């Protein structure tokens, strides 16, 4: 698995932006891709040179939240990428989602439902 942040020389801006724009409505974001890059810790994931998707972390009221998007038919590798990204932080991580596939991924990675559409990964 290869992981690139937006400052890495192998980061593929165009590939990430295209997938973000395609998935934007599904992940509940109204932000421009450049705003997301500027305001988050953003990571792109590759497996054997194939682009899988992206995961980004951001702060709201002093709490770290996570959001992600990926290509279709990549659920198994998405779980691996997501689990790996959770090791980047040493604190509780929150996520909001109404999408069944995203919720399934959150639950499989150890998040617990703590409110309406709100999930928490406890450290």
PDB file of N, CA, C and O in Angstrom, residues 3-13 44 46:
ATOM      1  N   UNK A   3       0.865   5.441   0.317  1.00  0.00           N
ATOM      2  CA  UNK A   3       0.057   6.533   0.852  1.00  0.00           C
ATOM      3  C   UNK A   3       0.784   7.838   0.559  1.00  0.00           C
ATOM      4  O   UNK A   3       1.968   7.970   0.873  1.00  0.00           O
ATOM      5  N   UNK A   4       0.065   8.783  -0.043  1.00  0.00           N
ATOM      6  CA  UNK A   4       0.661  10.073  -0.380  1.00  0.00           C
ATOM      7  C   UNK A   4      -0.177  11.215   0.190  1.00  0.00           C
ATOM      8  O   UNK A   4      -1.394  11.239   0.006  1.00  0.00           O
ATOM      9  N   UNK A   5       0.489  12.155   0.858  1.00  0.00           N
ATOM     10  CA  UNK A   5      -0.192  13.389   1.262  1.00  0.00           C
ATOM     11  C   UNK A   5      -0.064  14.382   0.111  1.00  0.00           C
ATOM     12  O   UNK A   5       0.680  14.153  -0.848  1.00  0.00           O
ATOM     13  N   UNK A   6      -0.761  15.499   0.213  1.00  0.00           N
ATOM     14  CA  UNK A   6      -0.802  16.439  -0.911  1.00  0.00           C
ATOM     15  C   UNK A   6       0.546  17.088  -1.206  1.00  0.00           C
ATOM     16  O   UNK A   6       0.744  17.630  -2.285  1.00  0.00           O
ATOM     17  N   UNK A   7       1.512  17.031  -0.293  1.00  0.00           N
ATOM     18  CA  UNK A   7       2.830  17.619  -0.529  1.00  0.00           C
ATOM     19  C   UNK A   7       3.842  16.622  -1.078  1.00  0.00           C
ATOM     20  O   UNK A   7       4.963  16.991  -1.385  1.00  0.00           O
ATOM     21  N   UNK A   8       3.450  15.368  -1.198  1.00  0.00           N
ATOM     22  CA  UNK A   8       4.361  14.334  -1.696  1.00  0.00           C
ATOM     23  C   UNK A   8       4.526  14.479  -3.210  1.00  0.00           C
ATOM     24  O   UNK A   8       3.560  14.789  -3.915  1.00  0.00           O
ATOM     25  N   UNK A   9       5.742  14.263  -3.731  1.00  0.00           N
ATOM     26  CA  UNK A   9       5.957  14.403  -5.184  1.00  0.00           C
ATOM     27  C   UNK A   9       5.109  13.444  -6.036  1.00  0.00           C
ATOM     28  O   UNK A   9       4.815  13.748  -7.187  1.00  0.00           O
ATOM     29  N   UNK A  10       4.677  12.314  -5.472  1.00  0.00           N
ATOM     30  CA  UNK A  10       3.860  11.364  -6.229  1.00  0.00           C
ATOM     31  C   UNK A  10       2.356  11.608  -6.079  1.00  0.00           C
ATOM     32  O   UNK A  10       1.555  10.839  -6.601  1.00  0.00           O
ATOM     33  N   UNK A  11       1.985  12.637  -5.333  1.00  0.00           N
ATOM     34  CA  UNK A  11       0.566  12.950  -5.170  1.00  0.00           C
ATOM     35  C   UNK A  11      -0.013  13.347  -6.527  1.00  0.00           C
ATOM     36  O   UNK A  11       0.508  14.226  -7.211  1.00  0.00           O
ATOM     37  N   UNK A  12      -1.100  12.710  -6.919  1.00  0.00           N
ATOM     38  CA  UNK A  12      -1.730  12.964  -8.210  1.00  0.00           C
ATOM     39  C   UNK A  12      -2.963  13.842  -7.991  1.00  0.00           C
ATOM     40  O   UNK A  12      -4.073  13.344  -7.761  1.00  0.00           O
ATOM     41  N   UNK A  13      -2.763  15.142  -8.078  1.00  0.00           N
ATOM     42  CA  UNK A  13      -3.823  16.119  -7.833  1.00  0.00           C
ATOM     43  C   UNK A  13      -5.026  15.862  -8.745  1.00  0.00           C
ATOM     44  O   UNK A  13      -6.167  15.822  -8.276  1.00  0.00           O
ATOM     45  N   UNK A  44      -3.939  10.132  -0.135  1.00  0.00           N
ATOM     46  CA  UNK A  44      -4.417   9.285  -1.232  1.00  0.00           C
ATOM     47  C   UNK A  44      -3.768   7.915  -1.092  1.00  0.00           C
ATOM     48  O   UNK A  44      -2.625   7.795  -0.649  1.00  0.00           O
ATOM     49  N   UNK A  46      -2.941   3.960  -2.729  1.00  0.00           N
ATOM     50  CA  UNK A  46      -2.710   3.147  -3.926  1.00  0.00           C
ATOM     51  C   UNK A  46      -2.354   1.732  -3.497  1.00  0.00           C
ATOM     52  O   UNK A  46      -1.703   1.540  -2.474  1.00  0.00           O
TER      53      UNK A  46
END
